Short mmCIF file of C-alpha atoms in Angstrom, two decimals:
data_model
loop_
_atom_site.label_atom_id
_atom_site.label_comp_id
_atom_site.label_asym_id
_atom_site.label_seq_id
_atom_site.Cartn_x
_atom_site.Cartn_y
_atom_site.Cartn_z
CA MET A 96 18.40 -32.63 -58.76
CA ASP A 97 16.51 -30.36 -56.33
CA TYR A 98 16.68 -26.80 -57.67
CA ILE A 99 14.88 -25.12 -54.74
CA PRO A 100 17.91 -24.81 -52.36
CA ILE A 101 20.09 -23.48 -55.21
CA LEU A 102 17.45 -20.93 -56.23
CA ILE A 103 16.95 -19.76 -52.63
CA LEU A 104 20.70 -19.48 -52.08
CA VAL A 105 21.42 -17.55 -55.29
CA LEU A 106 18.35 -15.31 -55.28
CA SER A 107 18.58 -14.39 -51.59
CA PHE A 108 22.29 -13.60 -51.96
CA ILE A 109 21.71 -11.38 -55.02
CA VAL A 110 18.75 -9.59 -53.37
CA LEU A 111 20.71 -8.96 -50.15
CA LEU A 112 23.70 -7.58 -52.09
CA GLY A 113 21.35 -5.42 -54.13
CA MET A 114 19.91 -3.98 -50.92
CA GLY A 115 23.41 -2.93 -49.85
CA THR A 116 23.87 -5.64 -47.18
CA PRO A 117 27.58 -6.24 -46.43
CA VAL A 118 28.97 -9.26 -48.30
CA ALA A 119 29.70 -11.31 -45.15
CA TRP A 120 26.16 -10.87 -43.82
CA SER A 121 24.67 -11.56 -47.25
CA ILE A 122 26.54 -14.87 -47.34
CA ALA A 123 25.53 -15.87 -43.78
CA ILE A 124 21.85 -14.92 -44.18
CA SER A 125 21.48 -16.66 -47.57
CA SER A 126 23.11 -19.77 -46.04
CA LEU A 127 20.57 -19.66 -43.19
CA LEU A 128 17.62 -19.24 -45.57
CA THR A 129 18.86 -22.23 -47.60
CA MET A 130 19.06 -24.40 -44.47
CA LEU A 131 15.54 -23.39 -43.39
CA VAL A 132 14.23 -25.26 -46.45
CA SER A 133 15.46 -28.58 -45.05
CA ILE A 134 15.53 -28.33 -41.25
CA PRO A 135 13.61 -26.50 -38.47
CA ALA A 136 14.57 -22.95 -37.48
CA LEU A 137 16.45 -23.67 -34.20
CA PRO A 138 18.80 -26.33 -35.68
CA ALA A 139 19.31 -24.12 -38.76
CA PHE A 140 20.34 -21.07 -36.67
CA THR A 141 22.55 -23.28 -34.47
CA ALA A 142 24.23 -25.02 -37.40
CA VAL A 143 25.06 -21.80 -39.28
CA SER A 144 26.39 -20.15 -36.09
CA GLN A 145 28.54 -23.19 -35.29
CA ARG A 146 29.90 -23.33 -38.84
CA ILE A 147 30.95 -19.67 -38.68
CA GLY A 148 32.90 -20.37 -35.47
CA ALA A 149 34.28 -23.73 -36.63
CA GLY A 150 35.37 -22.21 -39.95
CA LEU A 151 37.80 -19.96 -38.09
CA ASP A 152 39.15 -22.76 -35.88
CA SER A 153 42.23 -23.46 -37.99
CA PHE A 154 45.92 -23.09 -37.17
CA ALA A 155 46.68 -22.22 -40.82
CA LEU A 156 44.38 -19.18 -40.61
CA LEU A 157 46.60 -17.65 -37.92
CA ALA A 158 48.96 -16.75 -40.76
CA ILE A 159 46.45 -14.24 -42.15
CA PRO A 160 46.45 -11.67 -39.29
CA PHE A 161 50.25 -11.89 -39.12
CA PHE A 162 50.70 -11.40 -42.88
CA VAL A 163 48.17 -8.53 -42.79
CA LEU A 164 50.16 -6.87 -39.99
CA SER A 165 53.50 -7.42 -41.76
CA GLY A 166 51.99 -5.92 -44.94
CA GLU A 167 50.82 -2.87 -42.99
CA LEU A 168 54.27 -2.49 -41.40
CA MET A 169 55.93 -2.70 -44.81
CA ASN A 170 53.51 -0.22 -46.33
CA LYS A 171 54.33 2.32 -43.61
CA GLY A 172 57.96 1.31 -43.19
CA GLY A 173 59.56 2.84 -46.28
CA ILE A 174 59.88 -0.43 -48.19
CA ALA A 175 57.75 0.77 -51.13
CA HIS A 176 60.04 3.79 -51.75
CA ARG A 177 63.12 1.56 -51.97
CA LEU A 178 61.46 -0.96 -54.27
CA ILE A 179 60.30 1.84 -56.59
CA ALA A 180 63.80 3.35 -56.68
CA PHE A 181 65.24 -0.05 -57.64
CA ALA A 182 62.58 -0.65 -60.34
CA LYS A 183 63.21 2.86 -61.71
CA THR A 184 66.86 2.11 -62.45
CA LEU A 185 65.90 -1.13 -64.25
CA VAL A 186 63.14 0.03 -66.64
CA GLY A 187 62.83 3.80 -66.26
CA ALA A 188 64.32 4.52 -69.70
CA LEU A 189 61.99 2.16 -71.62
CA PRO A 190 58.75 3.28 -73.35
CA GLY A 191 56.16 3.75 -70.63
CA GLY A 192 58.97 3.69 -68.08
CA LEU A 193 56.93 4.94 -65.12
CA ALA A 194 54.12 2.47 -65.92
CA LEU A 195 56.66 -0.37 -66.03
CA ILE A 196 58.12 0.85 -62.73
CA ASN A 197 54.62 0.70 -61.27
CA ILE A 198 54.13 -2.91 -62.45
CA ILE A 199 57.54 -4.17 -61.26
CA SER A 200 57.22 -2.35 -57.94
CA ALA A 201 53.70 -3.77 -57.46
CA MET A 202 55.00 -7.28 -58.14
CA LEU A 203 57.82 -6.82 -55.63
CA MET A 204 55.58 -5.11 -53.07
CA GLY A 205 52.87 -7.74 -53.50
CA ALA A 206 55.44 -10.49 -53.16
CA ILE A 207 56.63 -9.01 -49.88
CA ALA A 208 53.34 -7.74 -48.43
CA GLY A 209 50.99 -10.35 -49.97
CA SER A 210 48.19 -7.81 -50.33
CA ALA A 211 46.75 -6.24 -53.50
CA MET A 212 45.14 -3.45 -51.47
CA ALA A 213 48.45 -2.52 -49.80
CA SER A 214 50.23 -2.57 -53.15
CA ALA A 215 47.57 -0.45 -54.91
CA SER A 216 47.56 2.03 -52.05
CA ALA A 217 51.35 2.36 -51.84
CA MET A 218 52.07 2.48 -55.59
CA GLY A 219 49.14 4.78 -56.36
CA SER A 220 50.12 7.25 -53.65
CA ILE A 221 53.79 7.39 -54.60
CA LEU A 222 53.85 6.87 -58.39
CA GLY A 223 50.46 8.35 -59.34
CA PRO A 224 51.44 12.03 -58.91
CA GLU A 225 54.84 11.38 -60.49
CA MET A 226 53.23 9.80 -63.58
CA GLU A 227 50.81 12.70 -63.91
CA LYS A 228 53.68 15.21 -63.61
CA ASP A 229 55.49 13.43 -66.47
CA GLY A 230 52.47 13.77 -68.77
CA TYR A 231 50.77 10.41 -68.24
CA SER A 232 47.00 10.57 -67.95
CA LYS A 233 45.79 9.82 -64.41
CA GLU A 234 43.33 7.27 -65.85
CA PHE A 235 46.14 5.28 -67.51
CA GLY A 236 48.19 5.46 -64.30
CA ALA A 237 45.22 4.23 -62.26
CA ALA A 238 44.54 1.37 -64.72
CA VAL A 239 48.16 0.18 -64.57
CA ASN A 240 48.19 0.44 -60.77
CA ILE A 241 44.89 -1.45 -60.37
CA THR A 242 45.80 -4.43 -62.57
CA SER A 243 49.44 -4.75 -61.48
CA ALA A 244 48.48 -4.72 -57.78
CA THR A 245 46.75 -8.09 -58.21
CA THR A 246 49.97 -9.87 -59.30
CA GLY A 247 51.02 -9.97 -55.64
CA LEU A 248 48.14 -12.36 -54.92
CA LEU A 249 49.85 -14.97 -57.11
CA ILE A 250 53.43 -14.23 -56.05
CA PRO A 251 53.96 -15.51 -52.48
CA PRO A 252 53.52 -14.99 -49.62
CA SER A 253 49.81 -14.62 -50.40
CA ASN A 254 46.94 -14.79 -47.93
CA ILE A 255 44.51 -16.01 -50.58
CA LEU A 256 46.71 -19.03 -51.38
CA ILE A 257 46.49 -19.97 -47.69
CA VAL A 258 42.69 -19.64 -47.87
CA TYR A 259 42.63 -21.88 -50.98
CA SER A 260 44.75 -24.47 -49.19
CA LEU A 261 42.16 -24.54 -46.40
CA ALA A 262 39.20 -24.73 -48.83
CA SER A 263 40.80 -27.47 -50.93
CA GLY A 264 41.16 -29.74 -47.92
CA GLY A 265 44.90 -30.08 -47.92
CA ALA A 266 46.70 -28.62 -50.96
CA SER A 267 50.25 -27.89 -49.77
CA ILE A 268 50.83 -24.21 -48.93
CA ALA A 269 54.51 -24.58 -49.86
CA ALA A 270 53.57 -26.06 -53.26
CA LEU A 271 50.99 -23.31 -53.86
CA PHE A 272 53.54 -20.63 -52.97
CA LEU A 273 56.06 -22.08 -55.43
CA ALA A 274 53.38 -22.55 -58.09
CA GLY A 275 52.45 -18.86 -57.98
CA TYR A 276 55.84 -17.45 -59.03
CA ILE A 277 55.88 -18.11 -62.79
CA PRO A 278 52.15 -17.28 -63.35
CA GLY A 279 52.54 -14.07 -61.32
CA ILE A 280 55.65 -12.98 -63.22
CA LEU A 281 54.08 -14.00 -66.56
CA THR A 282 50.97 -11.90 -65.84
CA GLY A 283 53.16 -8.95 -64.87
CA ALA A 284 55.18 -9.36 -68.10
CA PHE A 285 52.02 -9.26 -70.25
CA LEU A 286 50.85 -6.14 -68.41
CA MET A 287 54.25 -4.53 -69.07
CA ILE A 288 54.04 -5.30 -72.81
CA VAL A 289 50.56 -3.73 -73.09
CA ALA A 290 51.52 -0.71 -70.96
CA SER A 291 54.64 -0.12 -73.05
CA ILE A 292 52.68 -0.31 -76.35
CA TRP A 293 49.97 2.03 -74.99
CA ALA A 294 52.57 4.53 -73.75
CA LYS A 295 54.44 4.48 -77.09
CA ARG A 296 51.20 5.10 -79.02
CA LYS A 297 50.31 8.01 -76.72
CA GLY A 298 53.82 9.46 -77.01
CA TYR A 299 54.65 9.55 -73.30
CA LYS A 300 58.22 10.73 -72.78
CA LEU A 301 61.10 8.38 -71.92
CA GLY A 302 62.97 8.53 -68.63
CA ASN A 303 66.71 8.83 -68.15
CA ARG A 304 68.90 5.74 -68.55
CA SER A 305 70.50 4.65 -65.26
CA SER A 306 74.17 3.74 -64.90
CA LEU A 307 75.28 0.39 -63.49
CA LYS A 308 76.42 2.25 -60.40
CA GLU A 309 72.89 3.60 -59.80
CA VAL A 310 71.36 0.15 -60.38
CA PHE A 311 73.77 -1.39 -57.88
CA LYS A 312 73.16 1.38 -55.33
CA THR A 313 69.35 1.05 -55.43
CA PHE A 314 69.63 -2.74 -55.39
CA ILE A 315 71.74 -2.63 -52.22
CA SER A 316 69.17 -0.30 -50.65
CA ALA A 317 66.36 -2.73 -51.55
CA VAL A 318 68.22 -5.91 -50.47
CA PRO A 319 67.01 -5.90 -46.83
CA SER A 320 63.39 -5.76 -48.09
CA LEU A 321 63.96 -8.43 -50.75
CA PHE A 322 65.81 -10.67 -48.28
CA MET A 323 62.57 -11.18 -46.39
CA LEU A 324 61.32 -13.20 -49.39
CA ILE A 325 64.24 -15.59 -48.99
CA VAL A 326 63.66 -15.92 -45.24
CA VAL A 327 59.88 -16.44 -45.41
CA ILE A 328 59.50 -18.50 -48.60
CA GLY A 329 62.79 -20.36 -48.13
CA GLY A 330 61.80 -21.35 -44.60
CA ILE A 331 58.39 -22.65 -45.71
CA VAL A 332 59.68 -24.56 -48.75
CA THR A 333 62.54 -26.21 -46.89
CA GLY A 334 60.26 -27.15 -44.01
CA ILE A 335 62.14 -25.12 -41.38
CA PHE A 336 58.85 -23.55 -40.30
CA THR A 337 55.17 -23.56 -41.25
CA ALA A 338 53.36 -20.75 -43.09
CA THR A 339 51.91 -19.58 -39.76
CA GLU A 340 55.34 -19.43 -38.12
CA ALA A 341 56.71 -17.71 -41.24
CA SER A 342 54.02 -15.02 -40.96
CA ALA A 343 55.10 -14.25 -37.37
CA ILE A 344 58.74 -14.02 -38.51
CA ALA A 345 57.63 -11.66 -41.31
CA VAL A 346 56.04 -9.36 -38.70
CA LEU A 347 59.20 -9.29 -36.60
CA TYR A 348 61.44 -8.74 -39.64
CA SER A 349 59.30 -5.92 -41.10
CA LEU A 350 59.02 -4.25 -37.69
CA VAL A 351 62.80 -4.26 -37.20
CA LEU A 352 63.30 -3.04 -40.78
CA GLY A 353 60.81 -0.19 -40.25
CA PHE A 354 62.73 0.97 -37.17
CA ILE A 355 66.07 0.68 -39.01
CA TYR A 356 64.71 2.79 -41.90
CA LYS A 357 63.34 5.24 -39.25
CA GLU A 358 59.93 5.20 -40.99
CA ILE A 359 58.19 3.54 -38.00
CA ASN A 360 58.35 4.63 -34.37
CA LEU A 361 56.47 3.86 -31.16
CA LYS A 362 53.95 6.65 -31.83
CA LYS A 363 52.93 5.14 -35.18
CA LEU A 364 52.58 1.56 -33.92
CA PRO A 365 49.09 1.87 -32.30
CA GLN A 366 47.55 3.13 -35.57
CA ILE A 367 49.32 0.41 -37.58
CA LEU A 368 47.99 -2.26 -35.19
CA LEU A 369 44.50 -0.74 -35.34
CA ASP A 370 44.47 -0.66 -39.17
CA SER A 371 45.69 -4.25 -39.46
CA SER A 372 43.15 -5.40 -36.84
CA ALA A 373 40.30 -3.79 -38.81
CA THR A 374 41.44 -5.49 -42.03
CA THR A 375 41.82 -8.84 -40.24
CA ALA A 376 38.34 -8.57 -38.71
CA VAL A 377 36.76 -8.05 -42.15
CA VAL A 378 38.69 -10.95 -43.68
CA MET A 379 37.92 -13.32 -40.80
CA LEU A 380 34.20 -12.50 -40.83
CA LEU A 381 34.15 -13.21 -44.58
CA ILE A 382 35.93 -16.52 -44.00
CA GLY A 383 33.57 -17.59 -41.20
CA ALA A 384 30.46 -16.67 -43.21
CA SER A 385 31.83 -18.35 -46.34
CA MET A 386 32.54 -21.55 -44.43
CA SER A 387 28.91 -21.59 -43.28
CA MET A 388 27.78 -21.30 -46.91
CA SER A 389 30.19 -24.07 -47.97
CA TRP A 390 28.67 -26.31 -45.28
CA ALA A 391 25.12 -25.42 -46.37
CA LEU A 392 26.05 -26.27 -49.97
CA SER A 393 27.47 -29.64 -48.90
CA TYR A 394 24.43 -30.40 -46.72
CA GLU A 395 22.13 -29.85 -49.69
CA ASN A 396 24.45 -31.86 -52.02
CA ILE A 397 24.72 -28.84 -54.31
CA PRO A 398 28.43 -29.40 -55.26
CA GLN A 399 27.69 -32.98 -56.28
CA ASP A 400 24.65 -31.89 -58.30
CA ILE A 401 26.61 -29.16 -60.09
CA SER A 402 29.49 -31.59 -60.74
CA THR A 403 27.12 -34.15 -62.27
CA ALA A 404 25.40 -31.50 -64.41
CA LEU A 405 28.68 -30.01 -65.65
CA LEU A 406 30.23 -33.38 -66.51
CA ALA A 407 26.97 -34.32 -68.27
CA LEU A 408 27.52 -31.34 -70.57
CA SER A 409 31.04 -32.48 -71.46
CA ASP A 410 33.84 -34.66 -70.13
CA ASN A 411 36.38 -32.91 -72.34
CA LYS A 412 39.01 -31.26 -70.13
CA ILE A 413 39.43 -28.24 -72.42
CA MET A 414 35.70 -27.53 -72.59
CA VAL A 415 35.16 -28.00 -68.83
CA LEU A 416 38.01 -25.61 -68.04
CA ILE A 417 36.56 -23.01 -70.45
CA ILE A 418 33.17 -23.28 -68.70
CA ILE A 419 34.74 -23.04 -65.21
CA ASN A 420 36.89 -20.07 -66.25
CA LEU A 421 33.86 -18.23 -67.61
CA LEU A 422 31.87 -18.98 -64.46
CA LEU A 423 34.72 -17.79 -62.22
CA LEU A 424 35.17 -14.60 -64.26
CA PHE A 425 31.44 -13.95 -63.83
CA VAL A 426 31.59 -14.77 -60.08
CA GLY A 427 34.57 -12.41 -59.64
CA ILE A 428 32.51 -9.50 -60.93
CA PHE A 429 29.97 -9.86 -58.12
CA MET A 430 31.85 -11.50 -55.23
CA ASP A 431 35.00 -10.68 -53.28
CA MET A 432 37.92 -13.09 -53.63
CA THR A 433 37.97 -14.73 -50.18
CA PRO A 434 34.33 -15.90 -50.08
CA ALA A 435 34.52 -16.89 -53.77
CA VAL A 436 37.49 -19.19 -53.06
CA LEU A 437 35.87 -20.73 -49.98
CA ILE A 438 32.49 -21.26 -51.65
CA PHE A 439 33.47 -22.38 -55.16
CA THR A 440 36.56 -24.48 -54.42
CA PRO A 441 34.47 -27.34 -52.94
CA ILE A 442 32.17 -27.12 -55.99
CA PHE A 443 34.73 -27.06 -58.80
CA LEU A 444 37.70 -28.96 -57.30
CA PRO A 445 36.01 -32.42 -57.38
CA ILE A 446 35.13 -31.83 -61.06
CA VAL A 447 38.67 -30.92 -62.14
CA THR A 448 40.33 -33.67 -60.07
CA LYS A 449 38.10 -36.21 -61.84
CA LEU A 450 39.55 -34.89 -65.09
CA GLY A 451 43.11 -35.33 -63.77
CA ILE A 452 43.90 -31.67 -63.07
CA ASP A 453 46.27 -31.06 -60.18
CA PRO A 454 44.64 -29.19 -57.22
CA VAL A 455 47.68 -26.87 -57.01
CA HIS A 456 47.37 -25.97 -60.69
CA PHE A 457 43.63 -25.38 -60.32
CA GLY A 458 44.28 -23.11 -57.33
CA ILE A 459 46.44 -20.82 -59.46
CA ILE A 460 43.79 -20.80 -62.24
CA MET A 461 41.10 -19.85 -59.71
CA ILE A 462 43.15 -17.08 -58.06
CA LEU A 463 44.08 -15.45 -61.39
CA ASN A 464 40.42 -15.57 -62.48
CA LEU A 465 39.35 -13.82 -59.31
CA CYS A 466 42.23 -11.31 -59.57
CA ILE A 467 40.56 -10.04 -62.75
CA GLY A 468 37.33 -9.71 -60.74
CA LEU A 469 39.09 -7.44 -58.24
CA CYS A 470 39.58 -4.93 -61.08
CA THR A 471 35.94 -4.91 -62.25
CA PRO A 472 32.84 -3.14 -60.92
CA PRO A 473 30.58 -3.40 -58.95
CA VAL A 474 32.54 -5.23 -56.21
CA GLY A 475 36.17 -4.79 -57.33
CA SER A 476 37.89 -3.61 -54.16
CA VAL A 477 41.25 -2.91 -55.83
CA LEU A 478 39.44 -0.96 -58.57
CA PHE A 479 37.86 1.35 -55.99
CA VAL A 480 41.16 1.85 -54.12
CA GLY A 481 43.04 2.65 -57.35
CA VAL A 482 40.36 5.04 -58.62
CA GLY A 483 40.06 6.74 -55.23
CA ILE A 484 43.80 7.34 -54.90
CA ALA A 485 44.02 8.65 -58.48
CA LYS A 486 41.05 10.99 -57.82
CA THR A 487 39.27 9.94 -61.01
CA THR A 488 36.15 7.92 -61.89
CA ILE A 489 35.51 4.31 -62.92
CA GLU A 490 33.95 5.46 -66.20
CA LYS A 491 37.16 7.26 -67.24
CA VAL A 492 39.44 4.36 -66.20
CA VAL A 493 37.53 1.69 -68.19
CA LYS A 494 39.12 2.55 -71.58
CA PRO A 495 42.79 2.09 -70.53
CA LEU A 496 41.74 -0.89 -68.36
CA LEU A 497 40.38 -2.93 -71.30
CA PRO A 498 43.73 -3.75 -73.02
CA LEU A 499 45.21 -4.61 -69.62
CA PHE A 500 42.27 -6.99 -69.02
CA VAL A 501 43.08 -8.63 -72.35
CA ALA A 502 46.69 -9.12 -71.16
CA MET A 503 45.47 -10.80 -67.96
CA ILE A 504 43.06 -13.06 -69.89
CA ILE A 505 45.87 -14.14 -72.27
CA ALA A 506 47.98 -15.00 -69.21
CA LEU A 507 45.00 -16.90 -67.76
CA PHE A 508 44.61 -18.90 -71.00
CA LEU A 509 48.30 -19.89 -71.02
CA ILE A 510 48.31 -20.82 -67.33
CA THR A 511 45.10 -22.86 -67.73
CA TYR A 512 46.27 -24.98 -70.64
CA PHE A 513 49.98 -25.20 -69.86
CA PRO A 514 50.04 -26.63 -66.32
CA GLN A 515 53.84 -26.79 -66.38
CA LEU A 516 53.87 -23.02 -65.81
CA SER A 517 52.35 -23.62 -62.38
CA LEU A 518 53.75 -27.06 -61.51
CA TRP A 519 57.35 -26.85 -62.73
CA LEU A 520 58.79 -25.21 -59.58
CA PRO A 521 56.89 -27.41 -57.02
CA LYS A 522 57.99 -30.55 -58.90
CA LEU A 523 61.57 -29.30 -59.11
CA PHE A 524 61.70 -28.80 -55.33
CA GLU A 525 60.20 -32.26 -54.81
CA LEU A 526 63.12 -33.74 -56.77
CA LEU A 527 65.59 -31.73 -54.70
#
């Protein structure tokens, strides 16, 4: 095993990040430096440039800009307010009611918008001040908002599941979407249990109990938003349209809904398009750069070397999954989710498939691992959004975050070692 390419790749990437180089450029430059070990400069520059372009040449990736735009339209289109009102009637009277409302609303918002950032931004802006007014500490509110926002990355439609499908070389997007439901809901349920216990210990006041009439009224108000889930996911699962076509339908549906709710008008559209374009540009640059690193890894046979070394340590499925989970939790601390999925899927997927683990199941394990990373410094993007909206500091949020991290890790353990939680729904639909 030649350690030089691995050392150059890892060390150059860490040094570039430490210097404050943007993640996408750090990935591309470290890939180039790795290639310069093996081939002359001109072919190395050409190969990395071509890989960045070729990495974006995928029909499936067209779904990402559409889902980003639909998420932006939903965020600005009044959908979050209606989902929060519905969640409030369901759990508002329980211990930690507002925290539970935040978690359920984030799950619903994430399921519709497919974006943790959009969910954290919407829920933090709307529920944060309300929680503070009711006596909740802003740090606890921020911690709940940060962790619950990531559940939408498991519950479909989710851009990162599309990215994993691409990186895995053919895992079904429909199967991944179905596989994400139970793990996403389970993670949300564990977060709710911890938030409720924390709120009871701190003595936060209970909300008012809602009547059946109020529940029905808020549900009817939220139905048009929730119906989009049936249209998008139902269409993909039944094969009526692809994920890319579904993303375009989601844009049209959310745009019409925004106009019906009178939250979006022609004056607001240019800014919405600009914001979604900026987000898409960042994501696509990360994808292109990550694909160049994946190619550089393959060229240097690094995935095969790591696979051999890991299986030499142990061929026990339980032990290998523990090692991979620990590595992914560590990776998530220092790397954003999209490049992590694109770079580490080709490394770890051959190992787990040799051990008989389903690629769809492994995709859910990987995404949940990296969701935890989104909530941790120094790179956790959702952490910074949540802290910024709450107008507090990372140091103050760490204490209430820790028990919520424990909840997510318990969910990760169950999902890792009970594959039925991920595979039951996809297999059920196969039988149908």
